[in-house]
Short mmCIF file of C-alpha atoms in Angstrom, two decimals:
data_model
loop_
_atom_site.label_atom_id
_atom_site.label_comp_id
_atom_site.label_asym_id
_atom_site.label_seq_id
_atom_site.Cartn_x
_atom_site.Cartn_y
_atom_site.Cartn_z
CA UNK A 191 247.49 128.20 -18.27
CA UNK A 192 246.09 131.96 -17.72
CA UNK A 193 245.22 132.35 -13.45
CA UNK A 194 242.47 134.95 -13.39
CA UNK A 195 242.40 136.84 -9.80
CA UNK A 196 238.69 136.32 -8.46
CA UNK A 197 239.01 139.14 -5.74
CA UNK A 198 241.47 142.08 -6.74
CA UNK A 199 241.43 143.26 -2.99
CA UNK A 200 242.68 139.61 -1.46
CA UNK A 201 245.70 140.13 0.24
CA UNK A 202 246.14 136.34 0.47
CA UNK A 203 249.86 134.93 -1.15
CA UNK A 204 247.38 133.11 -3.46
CA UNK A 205 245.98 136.68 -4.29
CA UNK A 206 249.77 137.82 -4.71
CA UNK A 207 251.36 135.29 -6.59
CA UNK A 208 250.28 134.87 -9.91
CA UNK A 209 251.73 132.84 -12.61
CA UNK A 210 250.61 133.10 -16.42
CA UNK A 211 252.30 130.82 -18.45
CA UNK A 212 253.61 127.60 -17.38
CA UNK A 213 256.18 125.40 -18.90
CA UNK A 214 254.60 122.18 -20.36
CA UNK A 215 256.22 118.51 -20.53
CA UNK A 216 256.81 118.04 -23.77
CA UNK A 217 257.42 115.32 -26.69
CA UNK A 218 260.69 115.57 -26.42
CA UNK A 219 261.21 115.64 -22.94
CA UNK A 220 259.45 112.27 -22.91
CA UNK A 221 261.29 110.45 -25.36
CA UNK A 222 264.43 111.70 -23.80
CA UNK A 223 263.63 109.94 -20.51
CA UNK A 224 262.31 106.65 -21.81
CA UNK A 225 265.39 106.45 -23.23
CA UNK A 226 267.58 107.27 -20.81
CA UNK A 227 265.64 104.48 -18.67
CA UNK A 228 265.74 101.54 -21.16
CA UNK A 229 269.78 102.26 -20.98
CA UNK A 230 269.86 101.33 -17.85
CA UNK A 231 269.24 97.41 -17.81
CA UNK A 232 269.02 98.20 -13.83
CA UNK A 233 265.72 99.70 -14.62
CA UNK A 234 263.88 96.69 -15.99
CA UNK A 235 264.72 94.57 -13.02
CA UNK A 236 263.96 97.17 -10.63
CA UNK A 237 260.33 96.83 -12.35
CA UNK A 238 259.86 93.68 -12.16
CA UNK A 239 260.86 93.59 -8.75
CA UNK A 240 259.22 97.19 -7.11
CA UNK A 241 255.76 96.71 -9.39
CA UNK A 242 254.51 93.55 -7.87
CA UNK A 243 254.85 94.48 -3.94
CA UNK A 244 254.68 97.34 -1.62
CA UNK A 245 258.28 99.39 -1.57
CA UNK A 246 258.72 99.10 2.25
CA UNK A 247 258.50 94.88 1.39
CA UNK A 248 259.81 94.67 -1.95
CA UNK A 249 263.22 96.82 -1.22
CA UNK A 250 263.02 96.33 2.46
CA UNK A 251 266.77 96.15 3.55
CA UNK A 252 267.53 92.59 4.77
CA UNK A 253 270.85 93.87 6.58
CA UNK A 254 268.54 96.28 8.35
CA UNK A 255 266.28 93.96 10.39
CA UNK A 256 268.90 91.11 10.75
CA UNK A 257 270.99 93.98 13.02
CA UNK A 258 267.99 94.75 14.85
CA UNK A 259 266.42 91.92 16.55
CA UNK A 260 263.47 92.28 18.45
CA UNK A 261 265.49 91.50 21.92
CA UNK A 262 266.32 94.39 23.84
CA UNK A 263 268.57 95.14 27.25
CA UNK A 264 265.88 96.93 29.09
CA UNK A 265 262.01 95.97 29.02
CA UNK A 266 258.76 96.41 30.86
CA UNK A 267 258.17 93.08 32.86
CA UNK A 268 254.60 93.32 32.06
CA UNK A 269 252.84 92.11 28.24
CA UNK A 270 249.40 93.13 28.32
CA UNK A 271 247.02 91.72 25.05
CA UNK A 272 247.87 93.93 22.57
CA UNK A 273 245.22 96.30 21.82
CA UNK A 274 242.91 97.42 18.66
CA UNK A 275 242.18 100.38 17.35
CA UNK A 276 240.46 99.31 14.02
CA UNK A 277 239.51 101.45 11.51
CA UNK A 278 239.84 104.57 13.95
CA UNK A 279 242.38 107.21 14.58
CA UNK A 280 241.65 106.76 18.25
CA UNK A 281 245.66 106.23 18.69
CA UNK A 282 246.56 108.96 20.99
CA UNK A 283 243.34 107.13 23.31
CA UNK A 284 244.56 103.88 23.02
CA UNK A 285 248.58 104.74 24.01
CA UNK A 286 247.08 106.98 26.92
CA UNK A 287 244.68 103.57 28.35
CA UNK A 288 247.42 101.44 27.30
CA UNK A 289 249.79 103.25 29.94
CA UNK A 290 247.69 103.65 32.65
CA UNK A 291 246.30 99.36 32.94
CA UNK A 292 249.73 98.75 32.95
CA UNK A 293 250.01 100.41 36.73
CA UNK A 294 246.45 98.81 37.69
CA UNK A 295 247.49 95.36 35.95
CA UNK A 296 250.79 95.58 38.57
CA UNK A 297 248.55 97.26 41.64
CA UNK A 298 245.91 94.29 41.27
CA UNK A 299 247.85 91.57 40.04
CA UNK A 300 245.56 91.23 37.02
CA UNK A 301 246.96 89.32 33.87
CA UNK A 302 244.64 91.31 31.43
CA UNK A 303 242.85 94.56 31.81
CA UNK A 304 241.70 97.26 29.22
CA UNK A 305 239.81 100.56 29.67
CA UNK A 306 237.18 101.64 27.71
CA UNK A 307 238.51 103.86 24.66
CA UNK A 308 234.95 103.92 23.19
CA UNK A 309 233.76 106.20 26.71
CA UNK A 310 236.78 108.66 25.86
CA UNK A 311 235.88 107.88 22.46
CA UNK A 312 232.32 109.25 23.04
CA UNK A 313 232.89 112.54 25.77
CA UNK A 314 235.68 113.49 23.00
CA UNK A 315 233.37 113.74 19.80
CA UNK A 316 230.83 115.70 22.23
CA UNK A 317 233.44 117.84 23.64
CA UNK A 318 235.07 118.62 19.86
CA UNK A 319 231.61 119.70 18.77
CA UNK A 320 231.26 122.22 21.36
CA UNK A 321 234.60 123.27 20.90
CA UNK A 322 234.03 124.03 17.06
CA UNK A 323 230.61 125.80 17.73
CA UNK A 324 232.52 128.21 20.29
CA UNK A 325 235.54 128.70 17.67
CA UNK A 326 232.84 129.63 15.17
CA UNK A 327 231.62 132.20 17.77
CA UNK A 328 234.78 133.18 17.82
CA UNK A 329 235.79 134.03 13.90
CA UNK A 330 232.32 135.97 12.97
CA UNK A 331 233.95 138.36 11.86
CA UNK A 332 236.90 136.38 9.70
CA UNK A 333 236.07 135.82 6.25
CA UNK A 334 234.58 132.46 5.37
CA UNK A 335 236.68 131.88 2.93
CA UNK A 336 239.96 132.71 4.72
CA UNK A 337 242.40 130.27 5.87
CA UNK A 338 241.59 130.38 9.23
CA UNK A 339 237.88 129.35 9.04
CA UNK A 340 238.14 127.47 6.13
CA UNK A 341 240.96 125.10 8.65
CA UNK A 342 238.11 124.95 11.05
CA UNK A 343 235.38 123.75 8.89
CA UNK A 344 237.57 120.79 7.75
CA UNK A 345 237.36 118.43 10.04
CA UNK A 346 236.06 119.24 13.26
CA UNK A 347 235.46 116.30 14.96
CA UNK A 348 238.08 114.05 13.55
CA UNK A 349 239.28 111.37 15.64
CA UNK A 350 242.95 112.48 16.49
CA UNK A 351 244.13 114.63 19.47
CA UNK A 352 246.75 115.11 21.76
CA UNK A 353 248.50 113.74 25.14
CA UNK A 354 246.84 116.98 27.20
CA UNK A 355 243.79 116.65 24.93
CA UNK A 356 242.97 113.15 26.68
CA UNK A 357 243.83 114.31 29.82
CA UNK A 358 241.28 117.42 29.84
CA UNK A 359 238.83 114.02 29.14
CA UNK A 360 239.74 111.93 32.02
CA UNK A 361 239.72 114.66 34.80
CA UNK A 362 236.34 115.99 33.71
CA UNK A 363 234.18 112.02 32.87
CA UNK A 364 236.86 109.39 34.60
CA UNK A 365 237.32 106.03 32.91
CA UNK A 366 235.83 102.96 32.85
CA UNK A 367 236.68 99.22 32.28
CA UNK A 368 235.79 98.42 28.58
CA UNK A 369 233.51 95.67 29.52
CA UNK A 370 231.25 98.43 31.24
CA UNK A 371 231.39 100.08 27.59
CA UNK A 372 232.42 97.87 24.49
CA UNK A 373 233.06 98.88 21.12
CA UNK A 374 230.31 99.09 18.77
CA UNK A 375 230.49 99.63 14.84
CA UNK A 376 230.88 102.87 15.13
CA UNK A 377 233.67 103.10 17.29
CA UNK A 378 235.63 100.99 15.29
CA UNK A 379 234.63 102.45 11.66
CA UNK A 380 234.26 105.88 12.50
CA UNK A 381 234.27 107.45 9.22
CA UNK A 382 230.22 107.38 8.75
CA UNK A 383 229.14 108.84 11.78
CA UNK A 384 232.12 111.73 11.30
CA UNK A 385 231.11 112.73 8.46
CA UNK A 386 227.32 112.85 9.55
CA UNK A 387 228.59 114.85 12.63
CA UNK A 388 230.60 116.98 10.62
CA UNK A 389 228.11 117.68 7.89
CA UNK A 390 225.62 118.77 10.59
CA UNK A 391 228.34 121.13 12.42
CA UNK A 392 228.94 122.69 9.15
CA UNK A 393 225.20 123.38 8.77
CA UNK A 394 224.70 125.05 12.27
CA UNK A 395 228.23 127.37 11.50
CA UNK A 396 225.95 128.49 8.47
CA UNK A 397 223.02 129.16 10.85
CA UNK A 398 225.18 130.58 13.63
CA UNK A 399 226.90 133.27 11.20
CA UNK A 400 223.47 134.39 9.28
CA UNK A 401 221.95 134.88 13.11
CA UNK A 402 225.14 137.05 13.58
CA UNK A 403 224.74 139.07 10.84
CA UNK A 404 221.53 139.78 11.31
CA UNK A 405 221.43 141.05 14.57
CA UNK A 406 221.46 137.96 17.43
CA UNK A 407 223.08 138.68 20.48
CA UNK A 408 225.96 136.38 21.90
CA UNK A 409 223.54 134.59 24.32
CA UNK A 410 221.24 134.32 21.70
CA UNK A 411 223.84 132.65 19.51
CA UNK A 412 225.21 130.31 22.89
CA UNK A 413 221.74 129.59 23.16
CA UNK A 414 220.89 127.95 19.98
CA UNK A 415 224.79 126.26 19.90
CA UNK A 416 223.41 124.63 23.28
CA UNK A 417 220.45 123.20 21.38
CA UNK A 418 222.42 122.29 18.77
CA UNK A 419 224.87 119.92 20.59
CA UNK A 420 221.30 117.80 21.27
CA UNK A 421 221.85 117.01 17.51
CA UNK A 422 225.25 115.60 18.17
CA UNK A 423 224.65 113.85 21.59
CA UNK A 424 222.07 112.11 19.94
CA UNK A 425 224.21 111.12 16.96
CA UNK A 426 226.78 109.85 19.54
CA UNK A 427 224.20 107.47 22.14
CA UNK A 428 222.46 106.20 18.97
CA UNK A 429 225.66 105.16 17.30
CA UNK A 430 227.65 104.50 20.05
CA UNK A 431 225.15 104.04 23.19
CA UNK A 432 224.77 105.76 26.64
CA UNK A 433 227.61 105.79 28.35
CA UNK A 434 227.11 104.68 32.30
CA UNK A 435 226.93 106.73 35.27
CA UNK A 436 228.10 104.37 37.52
CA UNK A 437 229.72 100.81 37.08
CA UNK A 438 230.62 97.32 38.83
CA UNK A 439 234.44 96.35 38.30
CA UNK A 440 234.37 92.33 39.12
CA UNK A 441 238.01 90.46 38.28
CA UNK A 442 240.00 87.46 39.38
CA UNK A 443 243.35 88.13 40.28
CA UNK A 444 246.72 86.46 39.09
CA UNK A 445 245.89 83.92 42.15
CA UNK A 446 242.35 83.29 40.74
CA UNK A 447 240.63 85.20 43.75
CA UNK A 448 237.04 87.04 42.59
CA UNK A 449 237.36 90.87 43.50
CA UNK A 450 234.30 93.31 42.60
CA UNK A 451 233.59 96.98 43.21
CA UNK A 452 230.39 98.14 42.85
CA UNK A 453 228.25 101.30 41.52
CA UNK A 454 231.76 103.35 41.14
CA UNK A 455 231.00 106.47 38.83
CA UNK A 456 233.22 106.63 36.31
CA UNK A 457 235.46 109.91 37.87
CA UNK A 458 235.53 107.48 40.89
CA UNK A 459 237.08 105.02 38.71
CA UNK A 460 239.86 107.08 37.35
CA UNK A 461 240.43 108.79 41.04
CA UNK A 462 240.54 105.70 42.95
CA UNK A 463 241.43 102.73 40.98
CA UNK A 464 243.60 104.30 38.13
CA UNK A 465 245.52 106.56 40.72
CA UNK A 466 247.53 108.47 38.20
CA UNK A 467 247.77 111.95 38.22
CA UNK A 468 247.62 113.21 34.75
CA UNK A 469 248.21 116.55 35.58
CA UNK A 470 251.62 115.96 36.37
CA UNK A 471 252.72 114.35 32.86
CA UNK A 472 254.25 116.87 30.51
CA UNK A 473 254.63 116.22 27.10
CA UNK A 474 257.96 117.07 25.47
CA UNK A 475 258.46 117.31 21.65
CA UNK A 476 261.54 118.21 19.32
CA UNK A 477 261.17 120.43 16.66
CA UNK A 478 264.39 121.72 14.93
CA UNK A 479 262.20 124.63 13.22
CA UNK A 480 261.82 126.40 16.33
CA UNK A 481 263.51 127.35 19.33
CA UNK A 482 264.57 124.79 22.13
CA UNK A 483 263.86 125.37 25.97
CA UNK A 484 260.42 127.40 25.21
CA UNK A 485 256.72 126.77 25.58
CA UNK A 486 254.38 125.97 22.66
CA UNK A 487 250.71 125.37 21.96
CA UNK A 488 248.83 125.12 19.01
CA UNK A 489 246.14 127.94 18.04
CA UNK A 490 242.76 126.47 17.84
CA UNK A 491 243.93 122.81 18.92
CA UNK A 492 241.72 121.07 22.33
CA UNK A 493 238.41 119.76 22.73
CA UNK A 494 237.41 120.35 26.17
CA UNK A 495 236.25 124.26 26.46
CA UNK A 496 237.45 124.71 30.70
CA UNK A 497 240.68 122.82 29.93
CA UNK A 498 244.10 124.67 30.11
CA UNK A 499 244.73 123.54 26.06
CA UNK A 500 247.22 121.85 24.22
CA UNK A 501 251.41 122.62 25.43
CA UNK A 502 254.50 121.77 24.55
CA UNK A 503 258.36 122.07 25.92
CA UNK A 504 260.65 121.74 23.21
CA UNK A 505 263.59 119.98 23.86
CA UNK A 506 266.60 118.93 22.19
CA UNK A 507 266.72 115.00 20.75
CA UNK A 508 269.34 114.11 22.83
CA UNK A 509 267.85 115.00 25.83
CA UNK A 510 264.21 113.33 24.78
CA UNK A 511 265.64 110.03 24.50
CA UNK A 512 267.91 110.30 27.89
CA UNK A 513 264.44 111.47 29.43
CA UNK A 514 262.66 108.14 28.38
CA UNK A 515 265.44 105.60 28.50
CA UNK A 516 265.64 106.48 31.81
CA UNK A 517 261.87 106.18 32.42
CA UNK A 518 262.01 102.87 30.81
CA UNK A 519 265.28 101.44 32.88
CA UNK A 520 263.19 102.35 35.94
CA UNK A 521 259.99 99.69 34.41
CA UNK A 522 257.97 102.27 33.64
CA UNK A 523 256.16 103.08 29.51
CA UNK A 524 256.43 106.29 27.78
CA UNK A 525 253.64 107.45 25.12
CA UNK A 526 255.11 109.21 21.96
CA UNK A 527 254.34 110.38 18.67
CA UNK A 528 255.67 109.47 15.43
CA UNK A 529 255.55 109.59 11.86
CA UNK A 530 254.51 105.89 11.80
CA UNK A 531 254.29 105.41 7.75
CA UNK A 532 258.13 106.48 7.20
CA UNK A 533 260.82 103.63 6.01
CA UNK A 534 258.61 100.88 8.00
CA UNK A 535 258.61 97.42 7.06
CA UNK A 536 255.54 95.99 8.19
CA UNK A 537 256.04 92.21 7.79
CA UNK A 538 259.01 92.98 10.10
CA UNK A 539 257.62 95.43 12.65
CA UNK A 540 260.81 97.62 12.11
CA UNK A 541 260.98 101.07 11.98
CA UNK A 542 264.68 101.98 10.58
CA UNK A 543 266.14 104.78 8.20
CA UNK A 544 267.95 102.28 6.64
CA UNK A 545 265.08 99.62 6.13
CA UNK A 546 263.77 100.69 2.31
CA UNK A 547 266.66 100.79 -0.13
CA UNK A 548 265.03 103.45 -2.33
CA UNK A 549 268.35 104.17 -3.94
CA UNK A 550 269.04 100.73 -5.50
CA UNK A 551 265.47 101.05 -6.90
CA UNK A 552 265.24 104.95 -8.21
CA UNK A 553 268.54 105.84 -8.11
CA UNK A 554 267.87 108.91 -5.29
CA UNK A 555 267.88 108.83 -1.65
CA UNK A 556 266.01 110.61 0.33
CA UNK A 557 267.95 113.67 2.32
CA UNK A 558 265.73 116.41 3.76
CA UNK A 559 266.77 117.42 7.63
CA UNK A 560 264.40 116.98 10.04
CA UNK A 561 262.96 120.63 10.06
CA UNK A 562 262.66 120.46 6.65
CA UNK A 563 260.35 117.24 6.59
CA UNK A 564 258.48 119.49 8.77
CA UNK A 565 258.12 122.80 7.27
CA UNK A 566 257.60 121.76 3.57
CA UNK A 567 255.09 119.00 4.93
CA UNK A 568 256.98 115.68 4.10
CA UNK A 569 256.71 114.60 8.00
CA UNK A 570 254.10 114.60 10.78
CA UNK A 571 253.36 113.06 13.99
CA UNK A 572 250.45 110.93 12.28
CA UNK A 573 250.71 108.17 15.26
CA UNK A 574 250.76 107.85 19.13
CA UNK A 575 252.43 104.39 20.52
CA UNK A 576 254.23 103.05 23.83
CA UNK A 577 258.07 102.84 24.30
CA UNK A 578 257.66 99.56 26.09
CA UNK A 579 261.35 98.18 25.81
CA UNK A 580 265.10 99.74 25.43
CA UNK A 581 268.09 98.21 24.10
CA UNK A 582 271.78 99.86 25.74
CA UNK A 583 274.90 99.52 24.18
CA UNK A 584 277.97 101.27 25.36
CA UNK A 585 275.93 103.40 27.43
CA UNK A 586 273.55 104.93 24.39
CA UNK A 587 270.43 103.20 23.07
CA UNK A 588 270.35 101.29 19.98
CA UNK A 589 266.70 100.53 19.32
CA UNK A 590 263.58 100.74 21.01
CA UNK A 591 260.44 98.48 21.44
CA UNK A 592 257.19 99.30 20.59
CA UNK A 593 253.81 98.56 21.89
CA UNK A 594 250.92 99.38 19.04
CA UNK A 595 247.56 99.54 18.66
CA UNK A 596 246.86 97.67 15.66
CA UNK A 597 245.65 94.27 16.51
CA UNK A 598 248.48 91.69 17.51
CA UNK A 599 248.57 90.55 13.49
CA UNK A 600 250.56 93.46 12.57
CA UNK A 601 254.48 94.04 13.57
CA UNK A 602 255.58 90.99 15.61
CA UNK A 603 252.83 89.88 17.56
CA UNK A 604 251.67 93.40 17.88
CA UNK A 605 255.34 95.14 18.43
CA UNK A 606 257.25 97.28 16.26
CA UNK A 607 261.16 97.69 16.86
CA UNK A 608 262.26 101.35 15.88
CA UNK A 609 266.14 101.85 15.64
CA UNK A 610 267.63 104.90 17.42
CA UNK A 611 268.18 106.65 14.33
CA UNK A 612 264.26 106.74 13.09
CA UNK A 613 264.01 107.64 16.64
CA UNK A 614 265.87 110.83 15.74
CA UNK A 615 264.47 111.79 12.51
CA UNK A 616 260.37 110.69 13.04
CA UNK A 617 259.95 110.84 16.80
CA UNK A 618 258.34 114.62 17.77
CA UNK A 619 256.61 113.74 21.02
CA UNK A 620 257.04 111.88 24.61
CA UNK A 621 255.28 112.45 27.88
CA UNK A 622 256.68 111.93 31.22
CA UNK A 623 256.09 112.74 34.87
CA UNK A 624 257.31 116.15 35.83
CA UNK A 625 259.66 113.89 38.55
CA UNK A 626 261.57 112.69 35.25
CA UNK A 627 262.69 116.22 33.71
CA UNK A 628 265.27 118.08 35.20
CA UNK A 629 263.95 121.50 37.18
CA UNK A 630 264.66 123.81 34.57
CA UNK A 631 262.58 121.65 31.92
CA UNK A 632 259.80 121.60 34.16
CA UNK A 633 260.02 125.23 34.72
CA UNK A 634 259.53 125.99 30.90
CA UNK A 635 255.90 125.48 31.24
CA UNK A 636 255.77 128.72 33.40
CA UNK A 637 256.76 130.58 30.60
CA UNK A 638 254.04 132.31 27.80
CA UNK A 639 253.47 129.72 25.09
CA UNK A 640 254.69 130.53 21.74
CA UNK A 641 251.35 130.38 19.21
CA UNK A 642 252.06 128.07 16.34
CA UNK A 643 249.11 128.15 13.68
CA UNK A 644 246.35 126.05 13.66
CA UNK A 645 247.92 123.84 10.67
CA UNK A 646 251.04 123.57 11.73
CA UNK A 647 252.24 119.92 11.91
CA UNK A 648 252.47 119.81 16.10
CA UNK A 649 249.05 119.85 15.68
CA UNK A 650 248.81 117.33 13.12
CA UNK A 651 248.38 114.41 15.32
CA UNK A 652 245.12 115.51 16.52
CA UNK A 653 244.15 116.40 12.86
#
């Protein structure tokens, strides 16, 4: 295959590197490894085993999930319903919510509660709009066809995000109880109305950078970006309805007596029902790549334009899970992100390095470190959950229990158990209250946050 070079100039690695012959697979090659398979009679029943089920099911390691039970020395004395996200990515939304009813559901002795992840749901898509529009202000000047703008026109308004991305939501609109703002279709199945949204957003960056080059003035451009975002609120109440300036909060209590609160806004809400202070939670990931005890945040990564952005303390593994089996042994949850699709076996809601036997199978294990999962893209956080549960054994924890977001048909009644070695090799994220870390972990986040680019997989969870 002969790679022409489309723009001599580029000083892009694609530019740079240039190969102009390639070696093929040949004849040969191909006979040689059929029959170097059909040698091995371990091959055919490997096929008729792997080719008629999943590989997490069909080579799922039976040793695996018999030594970890779903039992566990330390757990939250609370069980809430178990929560559904649907065809979403609304995770990160749901793991936030999840946290916080569990510290109304003990305040006002309620047996069930949920918030409303649609209202987040809906200020977040409106928020990630106007956060593209000003980052498209922002890169004029960059070449369309660059990296960098090319990474923003991809998926603007997708619906991941992170721990301090929720929290920017919740200080500015509040919160609501999801009976004052239900799911609809489109909260549920968001992929129709993204792409609509996203389609438009790419239109107005077209109109935005013509109106720069020929002449418009910055408020001139802010000015048509404002009418713009009509286009997308409109999108939103259509699809999703208007959310409500001010709601009544009626519930019976554990002891059946009728409570009700009436015409709260929702900021009200969040200040003076859900009494936690976001502000104070700091979320802590580990990332062998880069240096431990600094600051991080992600170029280009938020949603809210007034919010402080997206950071990070880096912290050795070690020290995250001391951090949260503490926070757990004192009855309270920890969010965290994972990479949720690694050596999972569904039908048993575990999470274990040792669950898939991919070696009796293919005859290769998988061995990349941690940092290298992450720099040559094998591993992500693609999924924020709630360490509900902790199991201690001479002094160090053995597994952990998980509360999901998936509907109470998946995992075990809605739970996952992840053993303390996926713990170490897929967990990149928890979040805890500044009065869990240690003084000189706090005091990282006075430092000047180390710029990771815009694709780099700390980001990914809100990608």
């Amino acid at each position: 295959m002969t790679v022409l070079r489309l723009n001599p100039s580029a000083t892009s690695s694609y530019g740079r590197h240039i190969r102009t012959k390639m070696d093929k697979v040949t004849a040969t090659q191909l006979s040689t490894y059929n029959d170097e398979f059909n040698a091995d009679v371990k091959n055919k029943l490997a096929t008729l085993t792997v080719s008629r089920d999943a590989y997490s099911e069909a080579l799922g390691d039976r040793s695996s999930y018999l030594q970890h039970p779903a039992v566990f020395s330390h757990k939250l004395s609370i069980d809430p319903p178990i929560t559904n996200q649907k065809r979403s990515g609304r995770c990160w939304i749901f793991a936030c919510l999840n946290i916080l009813r569990l510290q109304m559901m003990s305040e006002y002795k309620l047996e069930e509660l949920e918030l409303s992840q649609p209202f987040v749901f809906f200020y977040d898509k409106l928020e990630k709009a106007n956060w593209f529009l000003e980052n498209v202000l922002a890169t004029m000047d960059e070449d369309v066809d660059g990296r960098v703008v090319q990474y923003l026109l991809k998926d603007p308004v997708n619906d991941g995000g992170q721990f301090d991305m929720i929290v920017a939501l919740l200080e500015k609109y509040g919160v609501v109880p999801k009976d004052a703002y239900p799911e609809t279709f489109h909260t549920s199945n968001s992929s129709e109305m993204d792409a609509l949204i996203t389609s438009r957003l790419r239109e107005f960056a077209v109109q935005l950078r013509q109106a720069h080059g020929e002449g418009a003035s910055s408020e001139e451009l802010r000015e048509r970006k404002r009418e713009m975002l009509a286009d997308v609120h409109r999108v939103l109440v259509v699809s999703l309805g208007q959310p409500p300036e001010q709601v009544t909060w009626s519930f019976y209590d554990k002891d059946k007596k009728f409570h009700e609160h009436r015409d709260i806004s929702p900021l009200e809400f969040y200040k003076n029902y859900v009494k936690v202070d976001c502000t104070r939670l700091v979320s802590l990931i580990n990332d062998p790549r880069n240096a431990y005890m600094r600051k991080y945040t992600v170029q280009y990564l938020g949603n809210v334009a007034e919010s402080q952005g997206v950071r990070y303390v880096n912290i050795d593994i070690d020290a995250m899970k001391l951090y949260a089996s503490r926070v757990i042994r004192s009855g309270r949850p920890v969010w965290f992100g994972c990479d949720v699709g690694k050596f999972r076996i569904s039908s048993k809601g575990l999470l274990d390095t040792s669950a898939v036997d991919y070696k009796s199978a293919f005859n290769f294990t998988l061995g990349s470190t941690k940092a290298q999962r992450l720099q040559f893209g094998d591993s992500a956080m693609t999924h924020a959950m709630v360490l509900t549960g902790v199991h201690i054994e001479d002094g160090k924890p053995v597994r952990w229990r998980v509360e999901n977001s998936w509907g109470d048909t998946a995992g075990i009644k809605g739970y996952l158990t992840l053993t303390d070695a996926w713990f170490s090799e897929y967990v990149y994220q928890i979040v805890l209250d500044k009065s869990d870390l240690p003084e000189r972990v706090v005091d990282v986040l006075d430092q000047d946050a180390v710029e990771l680019p815009p694709w780099d997989p700390m980001g990914a969870l809100a990608q």
